[in-house]
Amino acid sequence: RFQIQRGKTDPTSYKSLGDCFRTIFQREGLLGFYKGILPPVLAETPKRAVKFFTFEQYKKLLGYVSLPPGLAFAVAGLGSGLTEAVVVNPFEVVKVTLQSNQNAFTEQPSSFVQAQQIIKTGGLGFQGLNKGLTATLGRHGVFNMVYFGFYFNVKNVLPVNKDPNLEFLRKFGIGLVSGTIASIINIPFDVAKSRIQGPQPVPGEIKYRTCFKTMATVYKEEG
């Protein structure tokens, strides 16, 4: 909801995270927080499988190219993220559409009905079930590139600890920092994706059309 609102002038603007939670609970009830839960649940297993399988495959392919190990991890991560994005994007379109609906949970269509409506009105292409694909490619590609590149480079630099508890903390800490940095870097793509896949400001007019144009518009209007 934060990502689809258009600055303080948006009538549906939330003042803070707490205000967002409070408003959703008051208007839409407890189930309002679980809108769009089915698409990511359905996508999670194939998403994870594609992410890690393709990462290993890209890493093997890059073994035939004389790249420094650190760069090879980052490029393999980029490739896995781009592949993953193609798989998850249709699920993301349905999820964002459901989450942007401010009706009560019981009043909105199911995930499958919503998907059928999207296909009926926009088809399977870039105006329908694959709307915002370029932004999703950027989101997953950048995240995986930074995450895998940072994680494996730092993991190989910091010495392994013989104490299993300290070793767990070492890996947990590296993973936490990697995920945080990757999220900070890829969030503009995520905002662009939500704007493109979510409701347009004026019905019938497409304001947020492509990834980088959407980023430029958001930067110009909202900083």
mmCIF file of C-alpha atoms in Angstrom:
data_model
loop_
_atom_site.group_PDB
_atom_site.id
_atom_site.type_symbol
_atom_site.label_atom_id
_atom_site.label_comp_id
_atom_site.label_asym_id
_atom_site.label_seq_id
_atom_site.Cartn_x
_atom_site.Cartn_y
_atom_site.Cartn_z
ATOM 1 C CA ARG A 1 0.000 0.000 0.000
ATOM 2 C CA PHE A 2 2.889 2.358 0.724
ATOM 3 C CA GLN A 3 4.284 1.772 -2.760
ATOM 4 C CA ILE A 4 1.100 2.453 -4.719
ATOM 5 C CA GLN A 5 0.209 5.708 -2.956
ATOM 6 C CA ARG A 6 1.293 8.815 -4.846
ATOM 7 C CA GLY A 7 2.738 11.192 -2.277
ATOM 8 C CA LYS A 8 0.977 13.238 0.400
ATOM 9 C CA THR A 9 -1.563 14.616 -2.070
ATOM 10 C CA ASP A 10 -2.948 11.119 -2.650
ATOM 11 C CA PRO A 11 -6.327 10.895 -0.845
ATOM 12 C CA THR A 12 -5.457 7.355 0.230
ATOM 13 C CA SER A 13 -2.056 8.401 1.606
ATOM 14 C CA TYR A 14 -0.871 6.816 4.855
ATOM 15 C CA LYS A 15 0.963 9.000 7.365
ATOM 16 C CA SER A 16 3.139 6.204 8.759
ATOM 17 C CA LEU A 17 3.468 2.434 8.991
ATOM 18 C CA GLY A 18 1.319 2.451 12.135
ATOM 19 C CA ASP A 19 -1.318 4.591 10.418
ATOM 20 C CA CYS A 20 -1.339 2.170 7.483
ATOM 21 C CA PHE A 21 -1.898 -0.836 9.764
ATOM 22 C CA ARG A 22 -4.565 0.996 11.747
ATOM 23 C CA THR A 23 -6.433 2.238 8.659
ATOM 24 C CA ILE A 24 -6.450 -1.157 6.947
ATOM 25 C CA PHE A 25 -7.689 -2.835 10.143
ATOM 26 C CA GLN A 26 -10.473 -0.270 10.620
ATOM 27 C CA ARG A 27 -11.645 -0.283 7.002
ATOM 28 C CA GLU A 28 -11.008 -3.857 5.925
ATOM 29 C CA GLY A 29 -10.698 -5.916 9.090
ATOM 30 C CA LEU A 30 -8.021 -8.373 10.146
ATOM 31 C CA LEU A 31 -8.252 -10.311 6.888
ATOM 32 C CA GLY A 32 -7.342 -7.123 5.047
ATOM 33 C CA PHE A 33 -3.712 -7.831 5.943
ATOM 34 C CA TYR A 34 -3.879 -11.157 4.099
ATOM 35 C CA LYS A 35 -5.144 -9.931 0.758
ATOM 36 C CA GLY A 36 -3.239 -11.484 -2.115
ATOM 37 C CA ILE A 37 -1.744 -14.229 0.070
ATOM 38 C CA LEU A 38 -2.514 -17.100 -2.311
ATOM 39 C CA PRO A 39 -0.422 -15.994 -5.337
ATOM 40 C CA PRO A 40 2.899 -15.742 -3.408
ATOM 41 C CA VAL A 41 2.133 -19.022 -1.606
ATOM 42 C CA LEU A 42 1.582 -20.758 -4.952
ATOM 43 C CA ALA A 43 4.671 -19.111 -6.443
ATOM 44 C CA GLU A 44 7.013 -19.753 -3.518
ATOM 45 C CA THR A 45 8.009 -23.349 -4.321
ATOM 46 C CA PRO A 46 8.712 -22.862 -8.052
ATOM 47 C CA LYS A 47 10.311 -19.490 -7.284
ATOM 48 C CA ARG A 48 12.831 -20.964 -4.831
ATOM 49 C CA ALA A 49 13.500 -23.936 -7.079
ATOM 50 C CA VAL A 50 14.185 -21.701 -10.075
ATOM 51 C CA LYS A 51 16.309 -19.264 -8.040
ATOM 52 C CA PHE A 52 18.777 -21.783 -6.654
ATOM 53 C CA PHE A 53 18.768 -24.242 -9.575
ATOM 54 C CA THR A 54 19.487 -21.558 -12.169
ATOM 55 C CA PHE A 55 22.076 -19.913 -9.902
ATOM 56 C CA GLU A 56 24.053 -23.159 -9.859
ATOM 57 C CA GLN A 57 23.643 -23.603 -13.635
ATOM 58 C CA TYR A 58 24.775 -20.047 -14.418
ATOM 59 C CA LYS A 59 27.689 -20.503 -12.032
ATOM 60 C CA LYS A 60 28.768 -23.635 -13.933
ATOM 61 C CA LEU A 61 28.490 -21.859 -17.275
ATOM 62 C CA LEU A 62 30.552 -18.947 -15.993
ATOM 63 C CA GLY A 63 33.233 -21.462 -15.016
ATOM 64 C CA TYR A 64 34.156 -21.570 -18.712
ATOM 65 C CA VAL A 65 34.800 -17.812 -18.667
ATOM 66 C CA SER A 66 37.791 -16.268 -16.962
ATOM 67 C CA LEU A 67 35.918 -14.125 -14.438
ATOM 68 C CA PRO A 68 37.049 -13.378 -10.871
ATOM 69 C CA PRO A 69 35.060 -15.594 -8.449
ATOM 70 C CA GLY A 70 33.370 -12.625 -6.816
ATOM 71 C CA LEU A 71 32.127 -11.268 -10.142
ATOM 72 C CA ALA A 72 31.044 -14.732 -11.264
ATOM 73 C CA PHE A 73 28.793 -15.080 -8.183
ATOM 74 C CA ALA A 74 27.211 -11.685 -8.876
ATOM 75 C CA VAL A 75 26.602 -12.425 -12.577
ATOM 76 C CA ALA A 76 25.173 -15.861 -11.750
ATOM 77 C CA GLY A 77 22.893 -14.167 -9.219
ATOM 78 C CA LEU A 78 21.769 -11.662 -11.842
ATOM 79 C CA GLY A 79 20.945 -14.475 -14.255
ATOM 80 C CA SER A 80 19.016 -16.435 -11.630
ATOM 81 C CA GLY A 81 17.064 -13.323 -10.653
ATOM 82 C CA LEU A 82 16.063 -12.539 -14.236
ATOM 83 C CA THR A 83 14.914 -16.126 -14.756
ATOM 84 C CA GLU A 84 13.037 -16.126 -11.446
ATOM 85 C CA ALA A 85 11.253 -12.889 -12.389
ATOM 86 C CA VAL A 86 9.718 -14.436 -15.506
ATOM 87 C CA VAL A 87 8.200 -17.185 -13.344
ATOM 88 C CA VAL A 88 6.814 -14.983 -10.551
ATOM 89 C CA ASN A 89 5.608 -11.921 -12.472
ATOM 90 C CA PRO A 90 2.075 -13.205 -13.291
ATOM 91 C CA PHE A 91 1.617 -14.072 -9.600
ATOM 92 C CA GLU A 92 2.825 -10.579 -8.663
ATOM 93 C CA VAL A 93 0.287 -8.927 -10.972
ATOM 94 C CA VAL A 94 -2.575 -10.797 -9.312
ATOM 95 C CA LYS A 95 -1.175 -10.160 -5.825
ATOM 96 C CA VAL A 96 -0.742 -6.392 -6.285
ATOM 97 C CA THR A 97 -4.198 -6.089 -7.858
ATOM 98 C CA LEU A 98 -5.778 -7.813 -4.862
ATOM 99 C CA GLN A 99 -3.737 -5.875 -2.296
ATOM 100 C CA SER A 100 -4.580 -2.511 -3.839
ATOM 101 C CA ASN A 101 -8.303 -3.283 -3.586
ATOM 102 C CA GLN A 102 -9.577 -1.394 -0.530
ATOM 103 C CA ASN A 103 -12.852 -3.275 -0.255
ATOM 104 C CA ALA A 104 -13.356 -5.724 2.584
ATOM 105 C CA PHE A 105 -11.657 -9.092 2.156
ATOM 106 C CA THR A 106 -14.985 -10.879 1.697
ATOM 107 C CA GLU A 107 -16.108 -8.409 -0.993
ATOM 108 C CA GLN A 108 -13.183 -8.841 -3.360
ATOM 109 C CA PRO A 109 -12.772 -11.635 -5.936
ATOM 110 C CA SER A 110 -10.666 -14.706 -5.298
ATOM 111 C CA SER A 111 -7.152 -14.988 -6.733
ATOM 112 C CA PHE A 112 -8.345 -17.224 -9.563
ATOM 113 C CA VAL A 113 -11.281 -14.957 -10.471
ATOM 114 C CA GLN A 114 -8.955 -11.932 -10.350
ATOM 115 C CA ALA A 115 -6.496 -13.692 -12.673
ATOM 116 C CA GLN A 116 -9.322 -14.487 -15.097
ATOM 117 C CA GLN A 117 -10.445 -10.854 -15.073
ATOM 118 C CA ILE A 118 -6.890 -9.651 -15.777
ATOM 119 C CA ILE A 119 -6.534 -12.085 -18.686
ATOM 120 C CA LYS A 120 -9.976 -11.144 -20.031
ATOM 121 C CA THR A 121 -9.254 -7.405 -20.050
ATOM 122 C CA GLY A 122 -5.518 -7.360 -20.772
ATOM 123 C CA GLY A 123 -4.563 -10.801 -22.025
ATOM 124 C CA LEU A 124 -1.332 -12.586 -21.165
ATOM 125 C CA GLY A 125 0.991 -9.838 -22.403
ATOM 126 C CA PHE A 126 2.401 -6.608 -21.006
ATOM 127 C CA GLN A 127 -1.051 -5.078 -20.504
ATOM 128 C CA GLY A 128 -2.369 -8.129 -18.682
ATOM 129 C CA LEU A 129 -0.859 -10.992 -16.719
ATOM 130 C CA ASN A 130 2.707 -9.916 -17.522
ATOM 131 C CA LYS A 131 2.259 -6.233 -16.787
ATOM 132 C CA GLY A 132 5.367 -4.693 -15.205
ATOM 133 C CA LEU A 133 7.682 -7.501 -16.299
ATOM 134 C CA THR A 134 10.641 -5.161 -16.864
ATOM 135 C CA ALA A 135 10.359 -3.788 -13.320
ATOM 136 C CA THR A 136 10.085 -7.320 -11.927
ATOM 137 C CA LEU A 137 13.179 -8.302 -13.922
ATOM 138 C CA GLY A 138 14.987 -5.354 -12.364
ATOM 139 C CA ARG A 139 13.740 -6.155 -8.867
ATOM 140 C CA HIS A 140 14.764 -9.801 -8.856
ATOM 141 C CA GLY A 141 17.849 -9.378 -11.022
ATOM 142 C CA VAL A 142 19.351 -6.619 -8.877
ATOM 143 C CA PHE A 143 18.389 -8.319 -5.598
ATOM 144 C CA ASN A 144 19.930 -11.682 -6.497
ATOM 145 C CA MET A 145 23.003 -10.079 -8.028
ATOM 146 C CA VAL A 146 23.757 -8.097 -4.880
ATOM 147 C CA TYR A 147 22.655 -10.843 -2.477
ATOM 148 C CA PHE A 148 24.615 -13.737 -3.956
ATOM 149 C CA GLY A 149 27.594 -11.562 -4.886
ATOM 150 C CA PHE A 150 27.889 -10.073 -1.405
ATOM 151 C CA TYR A 151 27.003 -13.254 0.492
ATOM 152 C CA PHE A 152 29.526 -15.575 -1.130
ATOM 153 C CA ASN A 153 32.313 -12.985 -1.286
ATOM 154 C CA VAL A 154 32.026 -12.085 2.398
ATOM 155 C CA LYS A 155 31.431 -15.721 3.394
ATOM 156 C CA ASN A 156 34.715 -16.716 1.738
ATOM 157 C CA VAL A 157 36.610 -13.869 3.433
ATOM 158 C CA LEU A 158 35.391 -14.389 7.003
ATOM 159 C CA PRO A 159 36.964 -17.532 8.521
ATOM 160 C CA VAL A 160 34.809 -20.537 9.377
ATOM 161 C CA ASN A 161 34.245 -20.915 13.131
ATOM 162 C CA LYS A 162 34.614 -24.351 14.706
ATOM 163 C CA ASP A 163 31.958 -23.577 17.290
ATOM 164 C CA PRO A 164 28.627 -24.527 15.602
ATOM 165 C CA ASN A 165 26.741 -21.745 17.402
ATOM 166 C CA LEU A 166 29.222 -19.082 16.310
ATOM 167 C CA GLU A 167 29.284 -20.541 12.798
ATOM 168 C CA PHE A 168 25.506 -20.261 12.655
ATOM 169 C CA LEU A 169 25.724 -16.629 13.773
ATOM 170 C CA ARG A 170 28.403 -15.968 11.150
ATOM 171 C CA LYS A 171 26.225 -17.277 8.328
ATOM 172 C CA PHE A 172 23.088 -15.667 9.755
ATOM 173 C CA GLY A 173 24.820 -12.290 10.038
ATOM 174 C CA ILE A 174 26.203 -12.442 6.505
ATOM 175 C CA GLY A 175 22.782 -13.426 5.169
ATOM 176 C CA LEU A 176 21.064 -10.645 7.125
ATOM 177 C CA VAL A 177 23.461 -7.956 5.894
ATOM 178 C CA SER A 178 23.327 -9.314 2.326
ATOM 179 C CA GLY A 179 19.532 -9.267 2.270
ATOM 180 C CA THR A 180 19.365 -5.789 3.799
ATOM 181 C CA ILE A 181 21.797 -4.261 1.310
ATOM 182 C CA ALA A 182 20.124 -6.016 -1.629
ATOM 183 C CA SER A 183 16.677 -4.777 -0.503
ATOM 184 C CA ILE A 184 17.879 -1.179 -0.167
ATOM 185 C CA ILE A 185 19.346 -1.238 -3.667
ATOM 186 C CA ASN A 186 16.426 -2.956 -5.381
ATOM 187 C CA ILE A 187 13.516 -1.111 -3.712
ATOM 188 C CA PRO A 188 13.158 1.514 -6.510
ATOM 189 C CA PHE A 189 12.417 -1.343 -8.923
ATOM 190 C CA ASP A 190 9.884 -2.714 -6.440
ATOM 191 C CA VAL A 191 8.118 0.653 -6.195
ATOM 192 C CA ALA A 192 8.069 0.945 -9.995
ATOM 193 C CA LYS A 193 6.637 -2.584 -10.243
ATOM 194 C CA SER A 194 3.853 -1.790 -7.777
ATOM 195 C CA ARG A 195 2.950 1.454 -9.548
ATOM 196 C CA ILE A 196 2.773 -0.267 -12.940
ATOM 197 C CA GLN A 197 0.838 -3.294 -11.688
ATOM 198 C CA GLY A 198 -1.394 -1.361 -9.295
ATOM 199 C CA PRO A 199 -4.272 1.008 -10.081
ATOM 200 C CA GLN A 200 -3.466 3.991 -12.300
ATOM 201 C CA PRO A 201 -4.255 7.478 -10.899
ATOM 202 C CA VAL A 202 -6.854 8.197 -13.598
ATOM 203 C CA PRO A 203 -9.026 5.274 -14.747
ATOM 204 C CA GLY A 204 -8.510 4.627 -18.448
ATOM 205 C CA GLU A 205 -5.174 6.472 -18.574
ATOM 206 C CA ILE A 206 -1.839 4.709 -18.167
ATOM 207 C CA LYS A 207 0.551 6.960 -16.274
ATOM 208 C CA TYR A 208 3.028 4.336 -15.096
ATOM 209 C CA ARG A 209 4.019 2.416 -18.211
ATOM 210 C CA THR A 210 7.673 1.288 -18.189
ATOM 211 C CA CYS A 211 10.182 0.673 -15.408
ATOM 212 C CA PHE A 212 12.607 3.558 -15.823
ATOM 213 C CA LYS A 213 9.962 6.068 -16.925
ATOM 214 C CA THR A 214 8.002 5.196 -13.793
ATOM 215 C CA MET A 215 11.117 5.701 -11.647
ATOM 216 C CA ALA A 216 11.700 9.078 -13.323
ATOM 217 C CA THR A 217 8.076 10.123 -12.714
ATOM 218 C CA VAL A 218 8.152 9.096 -9.060
ATOM 219 C CA TYR A 219 11.469 10.905 -8.554
ATOM 220 C CA LYS A 220 10.209 14.056 -10.274
ATOM 221 C CA GLU A 221 6.880 14.204 -8.413
ATOM 222 C CA GLU A 222 7.777 12.710 -5.021
ATOM 223 C CA GLY A 223 11.528 12.827 -4.637
#
